[in-house]
Structure formats: structure tokens, C-alpha cells
Coordinates of C-alpha atoms in Angstrom, one line a residue:
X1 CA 21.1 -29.9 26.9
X2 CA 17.9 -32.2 26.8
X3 CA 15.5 -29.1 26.3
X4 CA 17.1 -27.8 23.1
X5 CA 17.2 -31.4 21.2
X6 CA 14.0 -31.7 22.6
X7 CA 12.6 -28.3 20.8
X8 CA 14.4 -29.5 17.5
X9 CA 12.7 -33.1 17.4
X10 CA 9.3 -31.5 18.3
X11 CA 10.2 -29.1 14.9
X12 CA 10.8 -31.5 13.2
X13 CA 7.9 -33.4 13.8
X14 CA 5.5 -30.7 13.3
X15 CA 7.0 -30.2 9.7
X16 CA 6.0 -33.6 8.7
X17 CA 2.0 -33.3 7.9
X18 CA 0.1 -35.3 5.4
X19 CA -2.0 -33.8 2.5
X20 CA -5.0 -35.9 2.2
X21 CA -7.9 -35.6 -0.6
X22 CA -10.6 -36.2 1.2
X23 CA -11.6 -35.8 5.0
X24 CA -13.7 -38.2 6.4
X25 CA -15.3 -35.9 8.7
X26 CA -16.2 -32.1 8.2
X27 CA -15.3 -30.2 11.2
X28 CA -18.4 -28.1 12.3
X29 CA -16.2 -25.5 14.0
X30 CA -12.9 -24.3 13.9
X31 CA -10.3 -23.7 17.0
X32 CA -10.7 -19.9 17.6
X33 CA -8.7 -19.9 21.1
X34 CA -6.3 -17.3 19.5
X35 CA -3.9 -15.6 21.8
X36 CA -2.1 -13.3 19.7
X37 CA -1.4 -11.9 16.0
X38 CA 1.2 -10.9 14.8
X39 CA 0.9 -8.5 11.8
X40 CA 3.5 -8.2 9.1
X41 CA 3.1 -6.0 5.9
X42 CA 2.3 -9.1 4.1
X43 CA 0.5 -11.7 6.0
X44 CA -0.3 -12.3 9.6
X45 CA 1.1 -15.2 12.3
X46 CA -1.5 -16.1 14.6
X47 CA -0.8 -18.1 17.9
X48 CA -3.1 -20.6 19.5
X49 CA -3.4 -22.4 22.5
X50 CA -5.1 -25.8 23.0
X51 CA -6.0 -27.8 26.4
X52 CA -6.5 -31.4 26.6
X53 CA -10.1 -33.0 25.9
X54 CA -9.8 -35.9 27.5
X55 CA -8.1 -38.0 30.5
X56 CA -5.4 -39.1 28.1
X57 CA -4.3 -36.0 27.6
X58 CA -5.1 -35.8 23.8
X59 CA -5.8 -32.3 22.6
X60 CA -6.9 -31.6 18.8
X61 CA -6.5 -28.1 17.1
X62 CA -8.6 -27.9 13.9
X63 CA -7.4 -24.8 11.5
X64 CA -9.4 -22.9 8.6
X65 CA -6.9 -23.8 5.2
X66 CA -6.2 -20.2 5.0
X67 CA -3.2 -21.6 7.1
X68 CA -0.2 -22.6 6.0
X69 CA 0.4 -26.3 7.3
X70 CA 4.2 -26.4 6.6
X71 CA 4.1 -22.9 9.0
X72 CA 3.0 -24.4 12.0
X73 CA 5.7 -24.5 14.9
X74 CA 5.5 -25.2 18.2
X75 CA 5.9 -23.0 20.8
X76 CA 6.6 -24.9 24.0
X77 CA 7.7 -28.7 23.4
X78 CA 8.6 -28.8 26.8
X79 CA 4.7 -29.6 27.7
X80 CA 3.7 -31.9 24.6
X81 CA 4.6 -35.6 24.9
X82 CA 5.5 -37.3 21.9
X83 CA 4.7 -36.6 18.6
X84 CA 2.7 -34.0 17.1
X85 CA 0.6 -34.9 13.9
X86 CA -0.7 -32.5 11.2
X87 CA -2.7 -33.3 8.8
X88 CA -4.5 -31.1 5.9
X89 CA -7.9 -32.2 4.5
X90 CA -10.2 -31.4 1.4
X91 CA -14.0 -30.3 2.4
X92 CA -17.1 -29.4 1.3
X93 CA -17.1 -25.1 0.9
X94 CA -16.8 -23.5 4.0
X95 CA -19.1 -21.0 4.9
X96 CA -18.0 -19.0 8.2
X97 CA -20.6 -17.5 10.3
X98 CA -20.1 -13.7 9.3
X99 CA -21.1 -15.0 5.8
X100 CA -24.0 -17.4 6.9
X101 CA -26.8 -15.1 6.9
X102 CA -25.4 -13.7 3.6
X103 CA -25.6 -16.7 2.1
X104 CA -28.6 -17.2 3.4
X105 CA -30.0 -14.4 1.7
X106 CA -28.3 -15.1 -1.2
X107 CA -29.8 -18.7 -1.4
X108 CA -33.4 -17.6 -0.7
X109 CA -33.0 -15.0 -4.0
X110 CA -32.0 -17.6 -6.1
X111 CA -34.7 -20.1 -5.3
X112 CA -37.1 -17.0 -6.2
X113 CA -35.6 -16.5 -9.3
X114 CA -35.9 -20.1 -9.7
X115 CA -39.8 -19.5 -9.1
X116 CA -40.2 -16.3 -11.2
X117 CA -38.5 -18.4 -13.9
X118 CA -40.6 -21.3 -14.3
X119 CA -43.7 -18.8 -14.0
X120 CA -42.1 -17.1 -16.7
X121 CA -41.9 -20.2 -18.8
X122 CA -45.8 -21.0 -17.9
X123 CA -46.7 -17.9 -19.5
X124 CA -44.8 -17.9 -22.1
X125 CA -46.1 -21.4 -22.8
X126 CA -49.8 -20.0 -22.6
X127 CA -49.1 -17.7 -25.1
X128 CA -47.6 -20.1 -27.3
X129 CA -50.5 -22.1 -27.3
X130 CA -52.8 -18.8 -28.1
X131 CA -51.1 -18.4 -31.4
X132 CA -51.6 -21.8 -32.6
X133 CA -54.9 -22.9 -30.8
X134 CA -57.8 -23.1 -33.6
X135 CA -61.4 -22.6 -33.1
X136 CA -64.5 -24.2 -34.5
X137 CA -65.6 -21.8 -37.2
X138 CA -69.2 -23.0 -38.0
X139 CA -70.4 -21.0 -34.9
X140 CA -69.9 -17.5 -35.7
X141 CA -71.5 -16.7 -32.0
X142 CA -68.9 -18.7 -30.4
X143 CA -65.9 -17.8 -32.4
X144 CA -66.7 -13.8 -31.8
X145 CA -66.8 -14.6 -28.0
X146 CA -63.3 -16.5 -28.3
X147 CA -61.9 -14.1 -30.0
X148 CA -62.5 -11.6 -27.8
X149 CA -61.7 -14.0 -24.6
X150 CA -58.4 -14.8 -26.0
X151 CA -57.3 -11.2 -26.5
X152 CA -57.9 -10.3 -23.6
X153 CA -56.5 -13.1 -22.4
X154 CA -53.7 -12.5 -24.4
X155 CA -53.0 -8.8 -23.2
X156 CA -53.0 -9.9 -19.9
X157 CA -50.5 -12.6 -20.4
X158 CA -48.1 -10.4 -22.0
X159 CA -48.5 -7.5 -19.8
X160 CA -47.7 -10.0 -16.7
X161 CA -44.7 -11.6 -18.5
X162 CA -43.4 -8.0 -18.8
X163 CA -43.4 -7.1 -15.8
X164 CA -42.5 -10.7 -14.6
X165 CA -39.5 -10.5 -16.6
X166 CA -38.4 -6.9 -15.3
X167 CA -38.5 -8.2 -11.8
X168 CA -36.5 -10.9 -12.6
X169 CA -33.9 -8.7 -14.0
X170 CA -34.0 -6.6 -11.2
X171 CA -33.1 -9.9 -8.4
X172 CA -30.8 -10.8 -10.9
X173 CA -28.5 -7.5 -10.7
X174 CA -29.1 -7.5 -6.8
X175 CA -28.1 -11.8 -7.4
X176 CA -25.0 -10.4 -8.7
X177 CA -24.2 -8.1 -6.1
X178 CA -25.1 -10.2 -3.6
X179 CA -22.7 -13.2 -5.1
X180 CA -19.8 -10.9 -5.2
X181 CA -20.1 -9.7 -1.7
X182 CA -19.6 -13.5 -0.8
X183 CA -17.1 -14.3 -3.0
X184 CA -15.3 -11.4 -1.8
X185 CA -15.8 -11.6 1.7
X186 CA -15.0 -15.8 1.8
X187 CA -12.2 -17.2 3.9
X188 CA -9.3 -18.2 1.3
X189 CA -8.6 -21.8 1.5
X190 CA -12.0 -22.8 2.4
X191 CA -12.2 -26.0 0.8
X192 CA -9.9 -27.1 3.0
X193 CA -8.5 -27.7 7.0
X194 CA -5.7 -28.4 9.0
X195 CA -5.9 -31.3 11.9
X196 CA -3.3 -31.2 14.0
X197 CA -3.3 -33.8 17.0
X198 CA -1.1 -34.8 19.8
X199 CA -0.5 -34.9 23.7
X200 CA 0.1 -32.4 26.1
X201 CA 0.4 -32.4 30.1
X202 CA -0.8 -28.8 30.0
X203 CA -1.6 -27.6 26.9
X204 CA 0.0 -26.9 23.4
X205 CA 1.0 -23.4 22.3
X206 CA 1.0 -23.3 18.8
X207 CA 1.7 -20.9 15.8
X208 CA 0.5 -20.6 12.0
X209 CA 0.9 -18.1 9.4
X210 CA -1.5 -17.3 7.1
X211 CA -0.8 -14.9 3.6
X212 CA -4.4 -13.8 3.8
X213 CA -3.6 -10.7 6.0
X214 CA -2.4 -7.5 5.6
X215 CA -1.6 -4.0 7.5
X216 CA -1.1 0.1 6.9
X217 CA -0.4 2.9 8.9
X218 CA -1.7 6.0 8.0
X219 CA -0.8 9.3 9.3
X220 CA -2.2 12.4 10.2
X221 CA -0.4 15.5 10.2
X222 CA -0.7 18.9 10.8
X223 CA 2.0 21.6 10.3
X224 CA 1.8 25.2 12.5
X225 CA 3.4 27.4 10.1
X226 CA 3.7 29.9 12.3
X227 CA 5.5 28.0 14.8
X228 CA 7.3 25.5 13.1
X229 CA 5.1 22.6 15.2
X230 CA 3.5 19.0 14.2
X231 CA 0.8 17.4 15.6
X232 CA 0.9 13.9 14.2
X233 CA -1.5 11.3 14.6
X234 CA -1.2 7.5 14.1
X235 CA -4.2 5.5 12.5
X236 CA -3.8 1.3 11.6
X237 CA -6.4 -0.5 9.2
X238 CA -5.8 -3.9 9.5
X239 CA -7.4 -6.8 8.0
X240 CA -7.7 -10.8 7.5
X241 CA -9.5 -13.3 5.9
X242 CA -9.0 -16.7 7.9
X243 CA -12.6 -17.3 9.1
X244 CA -11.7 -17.2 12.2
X245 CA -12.7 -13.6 14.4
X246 CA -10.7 -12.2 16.8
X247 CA -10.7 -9.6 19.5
X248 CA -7.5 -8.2 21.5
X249 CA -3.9 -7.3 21.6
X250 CA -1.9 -7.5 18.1
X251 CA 2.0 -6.3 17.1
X252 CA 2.6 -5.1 13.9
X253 CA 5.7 -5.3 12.4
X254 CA 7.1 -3.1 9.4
X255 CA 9.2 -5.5 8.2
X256 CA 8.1 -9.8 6.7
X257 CA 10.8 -12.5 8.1
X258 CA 12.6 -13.6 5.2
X259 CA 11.9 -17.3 4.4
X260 CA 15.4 -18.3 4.4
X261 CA 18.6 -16.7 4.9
X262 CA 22.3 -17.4 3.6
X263 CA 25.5 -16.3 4.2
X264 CA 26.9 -13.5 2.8
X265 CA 29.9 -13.9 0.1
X266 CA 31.1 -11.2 -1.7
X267 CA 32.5 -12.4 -5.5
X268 CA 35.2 -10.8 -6.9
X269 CA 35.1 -7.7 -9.3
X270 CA 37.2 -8.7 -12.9
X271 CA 37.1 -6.4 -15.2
X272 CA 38.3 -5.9 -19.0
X273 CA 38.1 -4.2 -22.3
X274 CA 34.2 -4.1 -23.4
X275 CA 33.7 -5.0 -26.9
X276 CA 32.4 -1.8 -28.7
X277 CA 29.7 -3.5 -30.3
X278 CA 28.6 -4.3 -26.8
X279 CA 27.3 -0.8 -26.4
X280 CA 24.0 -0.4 -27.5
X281 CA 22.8 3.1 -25.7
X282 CA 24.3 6.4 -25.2
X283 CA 22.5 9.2 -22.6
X284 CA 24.7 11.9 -21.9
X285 CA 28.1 10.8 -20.6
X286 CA 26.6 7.1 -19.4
X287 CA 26.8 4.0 -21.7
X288 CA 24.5 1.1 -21.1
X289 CA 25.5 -2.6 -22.1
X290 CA 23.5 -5.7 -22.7
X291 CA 25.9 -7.0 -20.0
X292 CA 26.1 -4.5 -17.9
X293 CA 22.8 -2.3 -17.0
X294 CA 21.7 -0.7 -13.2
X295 CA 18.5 -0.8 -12.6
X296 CA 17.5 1.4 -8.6
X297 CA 15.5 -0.6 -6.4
X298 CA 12.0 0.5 -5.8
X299 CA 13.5 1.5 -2.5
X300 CA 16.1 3.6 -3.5
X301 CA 13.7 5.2 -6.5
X302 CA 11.7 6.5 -3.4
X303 CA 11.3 9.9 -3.0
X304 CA 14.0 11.8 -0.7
X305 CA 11.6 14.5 0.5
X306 CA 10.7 12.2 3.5
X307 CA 11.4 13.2 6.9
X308 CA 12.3 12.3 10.4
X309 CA 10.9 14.2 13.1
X310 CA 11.9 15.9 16.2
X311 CA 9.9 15.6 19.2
X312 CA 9.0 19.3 20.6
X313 CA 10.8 19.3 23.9
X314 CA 7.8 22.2 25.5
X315 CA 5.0 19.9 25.1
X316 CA 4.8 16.7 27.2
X317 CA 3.4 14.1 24.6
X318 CA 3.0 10.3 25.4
X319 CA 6.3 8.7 24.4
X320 CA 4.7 5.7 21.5
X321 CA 4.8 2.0 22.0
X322 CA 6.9 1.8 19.0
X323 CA 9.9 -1.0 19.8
X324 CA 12.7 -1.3 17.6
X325 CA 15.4 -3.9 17.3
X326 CA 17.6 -4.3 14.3
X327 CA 15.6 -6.0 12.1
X328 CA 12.2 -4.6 13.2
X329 CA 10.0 -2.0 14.4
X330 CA 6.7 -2.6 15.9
X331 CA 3.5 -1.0 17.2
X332 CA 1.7 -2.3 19.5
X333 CA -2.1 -1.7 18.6
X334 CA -5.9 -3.5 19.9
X335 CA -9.1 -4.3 18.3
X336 CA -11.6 -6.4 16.4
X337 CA -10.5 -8.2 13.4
X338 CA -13.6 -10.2 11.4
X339 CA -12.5 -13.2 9.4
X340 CA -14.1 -11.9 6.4
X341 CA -11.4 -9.8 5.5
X342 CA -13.4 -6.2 6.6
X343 CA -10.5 -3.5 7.1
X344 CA -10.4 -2.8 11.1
X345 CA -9.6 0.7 12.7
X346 CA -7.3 -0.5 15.4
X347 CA -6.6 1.3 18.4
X348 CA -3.0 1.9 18.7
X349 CA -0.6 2.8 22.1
X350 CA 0.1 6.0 20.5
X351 CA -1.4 9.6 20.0
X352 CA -0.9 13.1 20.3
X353 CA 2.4 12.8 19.1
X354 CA 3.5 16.7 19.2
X355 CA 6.9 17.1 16.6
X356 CA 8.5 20.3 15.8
X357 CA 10.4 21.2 12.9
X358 CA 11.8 24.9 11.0
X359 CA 9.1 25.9 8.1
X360 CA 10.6 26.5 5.1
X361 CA 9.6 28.4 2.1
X362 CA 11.6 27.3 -0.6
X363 CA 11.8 28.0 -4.7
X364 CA 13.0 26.3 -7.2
X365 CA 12.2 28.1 -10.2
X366 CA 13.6 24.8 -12.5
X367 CA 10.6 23.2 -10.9
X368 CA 7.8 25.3 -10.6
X369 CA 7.2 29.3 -10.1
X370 CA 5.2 29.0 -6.6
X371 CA 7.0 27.8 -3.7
X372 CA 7.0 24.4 -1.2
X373 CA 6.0 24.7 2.4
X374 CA 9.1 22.5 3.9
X375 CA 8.9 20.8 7.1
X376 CA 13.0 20.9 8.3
X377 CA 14.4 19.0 10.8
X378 CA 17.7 18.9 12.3
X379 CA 17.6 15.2 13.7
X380 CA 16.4 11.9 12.9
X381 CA 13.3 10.8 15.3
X382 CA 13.0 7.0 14.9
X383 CA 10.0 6.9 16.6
X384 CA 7.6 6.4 13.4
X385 CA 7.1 4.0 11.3
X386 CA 6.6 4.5 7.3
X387 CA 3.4 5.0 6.1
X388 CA 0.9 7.1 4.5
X389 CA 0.3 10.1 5.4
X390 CA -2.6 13.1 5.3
X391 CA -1.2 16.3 5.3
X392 CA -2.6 19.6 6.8
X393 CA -1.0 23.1 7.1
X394 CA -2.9 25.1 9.5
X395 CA -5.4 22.4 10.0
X396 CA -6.3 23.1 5.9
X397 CA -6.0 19.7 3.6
X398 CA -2.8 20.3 2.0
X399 CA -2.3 16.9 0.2
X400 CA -0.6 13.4 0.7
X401 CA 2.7 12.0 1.5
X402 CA 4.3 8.4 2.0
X403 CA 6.7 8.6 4.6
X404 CA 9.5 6.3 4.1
X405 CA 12.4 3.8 5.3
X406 CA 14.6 5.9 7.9
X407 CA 17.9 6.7 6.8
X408 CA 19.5 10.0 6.9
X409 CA 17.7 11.8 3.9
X410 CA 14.6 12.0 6.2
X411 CA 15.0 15.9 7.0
X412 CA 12.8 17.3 4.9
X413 CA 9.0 17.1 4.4
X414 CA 6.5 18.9 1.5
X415 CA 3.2 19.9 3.3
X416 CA 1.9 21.5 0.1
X417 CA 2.5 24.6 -1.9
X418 CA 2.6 28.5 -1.1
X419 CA 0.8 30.0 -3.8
X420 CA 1.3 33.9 -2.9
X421 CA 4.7 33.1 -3.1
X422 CA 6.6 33.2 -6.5
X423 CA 9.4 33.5 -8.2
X424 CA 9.8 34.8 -12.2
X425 CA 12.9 33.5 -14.3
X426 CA 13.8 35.6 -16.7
X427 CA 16.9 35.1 -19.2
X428 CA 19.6 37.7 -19.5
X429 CA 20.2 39.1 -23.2
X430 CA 22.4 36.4 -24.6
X431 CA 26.0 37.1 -26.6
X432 CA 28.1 35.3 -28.2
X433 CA 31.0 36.5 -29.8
X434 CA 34.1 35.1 -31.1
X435 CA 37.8 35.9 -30.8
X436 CA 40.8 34.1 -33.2
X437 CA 41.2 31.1 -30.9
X438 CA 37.8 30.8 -29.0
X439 CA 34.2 31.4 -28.6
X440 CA 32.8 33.2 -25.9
X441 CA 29.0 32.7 -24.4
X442 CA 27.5 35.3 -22.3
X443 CA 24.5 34.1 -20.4
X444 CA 23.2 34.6 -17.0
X445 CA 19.2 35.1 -15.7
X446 CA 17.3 37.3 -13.4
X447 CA 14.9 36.0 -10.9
X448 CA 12.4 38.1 -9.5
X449 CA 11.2 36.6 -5.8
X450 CA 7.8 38.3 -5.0
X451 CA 5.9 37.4 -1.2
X452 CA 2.2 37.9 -1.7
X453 CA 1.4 37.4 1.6
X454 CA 1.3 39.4 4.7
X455 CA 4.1 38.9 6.4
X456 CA 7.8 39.5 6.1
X457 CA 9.3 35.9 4.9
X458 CA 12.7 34.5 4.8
X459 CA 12.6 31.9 1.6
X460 CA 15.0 30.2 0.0
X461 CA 15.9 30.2 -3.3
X462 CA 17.7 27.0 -5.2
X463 CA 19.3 27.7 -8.8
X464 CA 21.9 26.8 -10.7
X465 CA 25.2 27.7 -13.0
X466 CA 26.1 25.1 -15.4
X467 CA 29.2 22.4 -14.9
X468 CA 31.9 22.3 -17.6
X469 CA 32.2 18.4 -18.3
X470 CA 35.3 19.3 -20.7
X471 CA 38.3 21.1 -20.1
X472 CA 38.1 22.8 -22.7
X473 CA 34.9 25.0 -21.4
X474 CA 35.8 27.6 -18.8
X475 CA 33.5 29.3 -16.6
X476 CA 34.2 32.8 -15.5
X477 CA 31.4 34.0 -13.0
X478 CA 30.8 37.9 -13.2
X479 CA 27.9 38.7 -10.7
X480 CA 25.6 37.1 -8.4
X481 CA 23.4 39.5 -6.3
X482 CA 22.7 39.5 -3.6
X483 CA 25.7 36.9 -3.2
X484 CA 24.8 32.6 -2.2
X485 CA 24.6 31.6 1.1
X486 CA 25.7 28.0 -0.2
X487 CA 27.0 26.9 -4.0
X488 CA 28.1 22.7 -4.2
X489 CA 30.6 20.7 -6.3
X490 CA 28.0 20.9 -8.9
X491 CA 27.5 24.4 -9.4
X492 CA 23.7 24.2 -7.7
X493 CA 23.2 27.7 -5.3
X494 CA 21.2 28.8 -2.6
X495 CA 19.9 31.8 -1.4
X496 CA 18.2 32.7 2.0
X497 CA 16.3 36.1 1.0
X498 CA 13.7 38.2 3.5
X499 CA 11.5 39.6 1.3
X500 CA 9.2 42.2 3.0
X501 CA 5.0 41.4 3.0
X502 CA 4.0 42.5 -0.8
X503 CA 7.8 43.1 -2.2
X504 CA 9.5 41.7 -5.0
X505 CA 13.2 41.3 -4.7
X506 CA 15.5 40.3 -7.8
X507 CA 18.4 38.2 -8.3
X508 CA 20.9 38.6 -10.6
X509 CA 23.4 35.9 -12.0
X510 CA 25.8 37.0 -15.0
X511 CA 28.6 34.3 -15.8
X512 CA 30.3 33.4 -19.4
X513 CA 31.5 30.5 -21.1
X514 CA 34.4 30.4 -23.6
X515 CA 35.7 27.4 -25.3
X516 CA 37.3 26.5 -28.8
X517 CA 36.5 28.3 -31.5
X518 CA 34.2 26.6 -34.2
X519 CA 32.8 24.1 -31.3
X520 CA 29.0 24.3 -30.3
X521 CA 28.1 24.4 -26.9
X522 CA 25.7 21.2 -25.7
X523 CA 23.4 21.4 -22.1
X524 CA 22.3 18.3 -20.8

């Protein structure tokens, strides 16, 4: 029972640091005895370990302000004696040494711009005092010979000022450049350190988390569309901006830990008569109140043409390092990470990742008269994590994808467009005619599927009939040919058609409407 109040006091001490305005003594390097990152899509938890620098077993960790004090914990109490201090301190700029020689440079330009002024400002002072200095005009000898001294003179005064001030232009833009680089490239919270002090009979493990870090996947992936097959490859940029370098193992998770977590209550659902002045929008058959209005989630406004993969059983691929647990995936991944913020390449524990999925050929003529290229899978493979992804058909650039949260709407992938294949929409001849108690609406359309390609394809064809929302409308459907393989609650069909290399086959869908007479029909 002693070691778990024990890991609570220690907590508890670490959480009580001072903020102090001024530091009485600028640490000339930072503790870079880092033994592990951990990545998250928004900042980055690094852990540290520290040994004792003296007899008395003091040790002393010194941390870039890019850290968050209030984030530091303690990772094994059982080894520190007593109480930890942490303290944060005000300094002088930090410059880290990635940046030194950059600065370097950058203060070397500006002490020659410094120059090139001031010789600028000698010159222009010489000419100054050309214009207003006044000969003696008794000698006409002597003022000739001035004359033409000071003009020449003169001309070469202006002619170096000219090019004086062109050069100083020039150091200037690369002064600029040069300054923005820096800025860009300096720690945050570099004005500031973290000192945190204490005892240890072996040494102190440690973590902080810093926001100044960030993480992407990014996919590779290459569709066989003769074979259904996927060759995916995984690629991680990662990058931070502590200061502090590092080279070795890091985890990267897809998912931040939440700062602080409650319980979960559900209220309960009143309802009653809404005012009708309360309604202030009508779309269609939805009203929208000032007290009532849904808004979807950035998650769930995500695209549903996301997929999960299938691993292909004939090849033997490395199984990835990907871990999972309910909260979390990770990827285990290794590399070198500056402290300047450059994005990294890491190495990651997973490649050659062979998939395989059904290609489809699908057209939707509502959407567009050439048709997808669909990756189809028939089961969810939770072995990758969402990310970008480049997308190849044939090993040809066929565009780019984000791939998703998993969930079970992940069966379908777009790797591009078949342009040979089309479809044409055409509109049957309309009628409407009218009997003594109802109108009557003939309507229908012919599409014409043609494969320009060289090959037999089977493609699949989505359409639709339109959905009575009032009773009142009946729908009588008189032909479709060649009949659906699938129609839905909502009236939305599907075809599966093999259309030989260089044919054009037609469907035809004929239906009518009737409803009361002297209404007027209204699509939405």
C-alpha cells in the first residue's frame, strides 16, 4: 500500500513549481538525455532520465521552455527521495546550436550593413558639401581647375553611392531572408527554462510534454487493376521544435489524451409545442430553429469513400508494428528529429504492405458522365492508421486521398477516374396528361453505357426513380431494362452491366406519376 501513496505524494509534488521572472543564472546547456518520444497528432511527450551529480545524491534536469512545467510527472517515485522541486525561469534569447551558425551569419550581415551605411552617409555628406562649398573667384586659373576637380569628383561620388546603395539593398533582401529563417526555425519558449531539482538513489525518470510537435502519415498506394491488388506503403514526417535534438526510437499515436475526463450523464429529452414564430428556415421537408439547429461534426462530414483493406492472403507481407488498444493506435517508427522544427522522414516498422481488393468500375451519371475506379473490400483491416494518401493505378499518378477513422463505411476507395468509360443520360419524351380526378406524369430516361477500352468490363451503374413524399403521388414503374440487380427504400438502383470492349449498351427506365388533378409536381 506504501508504493501507490508514495506515487501520489511524489505527483503532487511535481505539480507545485514556481514561475519566477528572472533567473539568476543562464543555463549554458540543456538536459538532452532523452529516452523516448512519444508523438501525438498535436504535440509530443518526451521522457528523460537524470543520474545524480554528486555524493549527495542531488541530480538537476534543466528543460528548454518549450515544455510545459505543469506537464512534468514522474515516472518512478520509488527511486527519488523526498521532494522534487520545479522551477520555471525568464532568460536572455535562447539560441540552440542548429541555429548558432545561422545567427552567426546573420549577425556578421548586419554589422556590414551597418558599415555600407555609414559609408553611405560619408558620401552623401561629401556631396552635400560639393553643392554648397564656394570658391575664390578672383583666380579664374584656379576656379577652372576646381571646377573641373569637383566634377569629377562629383561623378565619382555619385556613381559609388549608386552602386553602394544597390548592394545594400541586395544584403538587405538576403537580411530578410536570413531573419525569417531564424525566427522560423527558433525553439518556442526560448526566453525561458524549466529547473527541476531533487534526490534520487539511482536516478529520476521523468516526462514533459511540449505543444511544439506534430506528426502525419502519408501513404502510398498503388492499385493493380487487373488483379484487384494493393501495394501500400507507409511514410511518417515528423517534426519538433524544443531545442533539444534527438536520435532513436519514437511511438506515434493517432489519437491526443484528453486533458480531463468526466463522467458520463445522459439529461433527459422534454419535449413540447414549438412556437411557430420560432421557425425561421424551411429546406425541403426540414425546419431549422433558433433553438434547435444540428450542426455534423467535422468527423462525421468526412467523406465515406474511405476504405479498409484486406490483406492478400498469396503474398507473404510483413505483418506492421501497428498496436491498438481502445483508445489508441500506434506505430512504432525511428529517426532523427532536429530541434529546429525541420520535418523528419522517419523510418517506420512497416513496408511492403500487399492488400487486395475487387476493382470496380462504377457510373453515376447524377455525378459525372466518366466513371470511378473503386477499390472494394469485403472486410475491415484495422491494420492502418488514417492519413494521407498518394494514389497510383497501375503505378500512374491517379490523385490523392485522406484515409479516415475506421468504422464500417471504410469499404470503398476512389483511385481516380476511367475516362474511356462513359455513360450518356438522356431524358425520355415527357407527357403529361390529365384525367377528371388526376394528373398523370410520364417520365423515365435512357442511359447509354459505352466501354472505350479494350477489354470486356463488368461496371456498375447507380441511378435513381424518384420517392413520393405524399400520399397523394403514386408511382407506377413500367420498364426497366435490362432489370436492377439492387433497388433500396429510397428508390436509388443498381445495375451490374458487361459491356463488350468498344460497345455501347442502353438502359431504359419508363415509370409515371399521377396525383391530384390541378396540383404541380415539386423535385427536391
Amino acid at each position: 500500500m506504501r508504493a501507490p501513496y508514495f506515487l501520489m505524494m511524489s505527483f503532487a509534488a511535481v505539480l507545485l513549481f514556481a514561475n519566477l521572472s528572472f533567473a539568476a543564472e543562464v543555463p549554458e546547456n540543456y538536459t538532452n538525455s532523452i529516452t523516448a518520444i512519444d508523438f501525438y497528432p498535436y504535440g509530443a511527450k518526451f521522457s528523460f532520465r537524470v543520474e545524480p551529480y554528486d555524493n549527495e545524491k542531488n541530480f538537476k534536469a534543466v528543460l528548454p521552455g518549450s515544455f510545459n512545467a505543469d506537464s512534468i510527472r514522474l515516472i518512478n517515485p520509488e527511486d527519488v527521495e523526498g521532494d522534487i522541486r520545479i522551477e520555471k525561469f525568464t532568460r536572455e534569447r535562447w539560441i540552440p546550436s542548429q541555429l548558432v551558425a545561422l545567427k552567426s551569419e546573420l549577425d556578421e550581415l548586419e554589422k556590414e550593413i551597418s558599415r555600407l551605411d555609414a559609408k553611405k552617409s560619408a558620401l552623401e555628406q561629401t556631396l552635400e558639401m560639393l553643392k554648397n562649398f564656394e570658391p575664390e573667384k578672383s583666380n579664374p586659373e584656379a576656379l577652372l581647375n576646381y571646377i573641373k576637380d569637383s566634377q569629377a569628383l562629383r561623378l565619382e561620388t555619385e556613381n559609388e553611392l549608386v552602386a553602394l546603395k544597390a548592394e545594400i539593398t541586395r544584403k538587405q533582401a538576403k537580411q530578410k531572408i536570413l531573419s525569417a529563417e531564424l525566427n522560423s526555425r527558433r525553439p518556442s519558449g526560448d526566453t525561458s527554462y524549466i529547473l527541476i531539482t531533487g534526490k534520487t538513489m539511482n536516478y529520476a525518470d521523468f516526462s514533459a510534454f511540449t505543444p511544439a510537435a506534430s506528426w502525419y502519415p502519408k501513404y502510398i498506394l498503388d492499385l493493380d487493376s487487373s488483379s484487384g491488388k494493393i501495394e501500400a506503403d507507409l511514410f511518417v514526417r515528423a517534426s519538433q521544435k524544443t531545442g533539444l535534438d534527438y536520435k532513436g526510437d519514437v511511438t506515434l499515436h493517432t489519437k491526443t489524451p484528453d486533458e480531463r475526463i468526466t463522467k458520463p450523464v445522459i439529461n433527459p429529452l422534454r419535449v413540447g409545442i414549438k412556437p411557430k414564430e420560432e421557425t425561421i428556415a424551411t429546406v425541403g421537408a426540414a425546419k431549422f430553429s433558433r433553438n434547435n439547429r444540428m450542426y455534423e461534426s467535422a468527423r462525421m462530414a468526412m467523406p465515406e469513400d474511405i476504405m479498409a483493406m484486406e490483406f492478400d492472403e498469396d503474398v507473404n507481407a510483413p505483418a506492421p508494428t501497428v498496436k491498438e488498444t481502445l483508445a489508441d493506435r500506434t506505430v512504432e517508427a525511428t529517426g532523427t528529429l532536429t530541434g529546429d522544427g525541420t520535418e523528419r522522414d522517419l523510418e517506420v516498422y512497416m513496408t511492403d504492405i500487399k492488400l487486395k481488393g475487387d476493382v470496380l468500375i462504377l457510373l453515376i451519371p447524377e455525378e459525372r458522365n466518366d466513371a470511378w475506379i473503386i477499390a472494394s473490400m469485403d472486410k475491415e483491416n484495422d491494420k492502418l492508421i488514417p492519413g494521407e494518401a498518394d494514389l497510383r493505378v497501375d503505378g500512374a499518378t491517379a490523385g490523392k486521398i485522406t484515409l479516415g477513422e475506421y468504422g464500417e463505411s471504410q469499404k470503398e476507395i476512389p483511385f481516380g477516374y476511367a475516362n474511356a468509360i462513359t455513360v450518356k443520360k438522356d431524358s425520355l419524351v415527357e407527357k403529361k396528361g390529365v384525367s377528371w380526378f388526376s394528373g398523370v406524369f410520364n417520365s423515365g430516361y435512357k442511359l447509354e453505357i459505352t466501354n472505350g477500352t479494350s477489354e470486356e468490363r463488368v461496371i456498375t451503374v447507380k441511378d435513381r426513380l424518384p420517392i413520393p413524399t405524399d400520399e397523394k403521388i403514386k408511382l407506377e414503374v413500367k420498364r426497366i431494362e435490362p432489370k436492377e440487380k439492387e433497388r433500396d427504400r429510397e428508390n436509388r438502383l443498381t445495375w451490374e452491366i458487361t459491356v463488350p470492349a468498344g460497345a455501347t449498351v442502353p438502359i431504359i427506365v419508363d415509370y409515371t406519376l399521377s396525383y391530384p388533378s390541378g396540383e404541380e409536381l415539386q423535385y427536391r
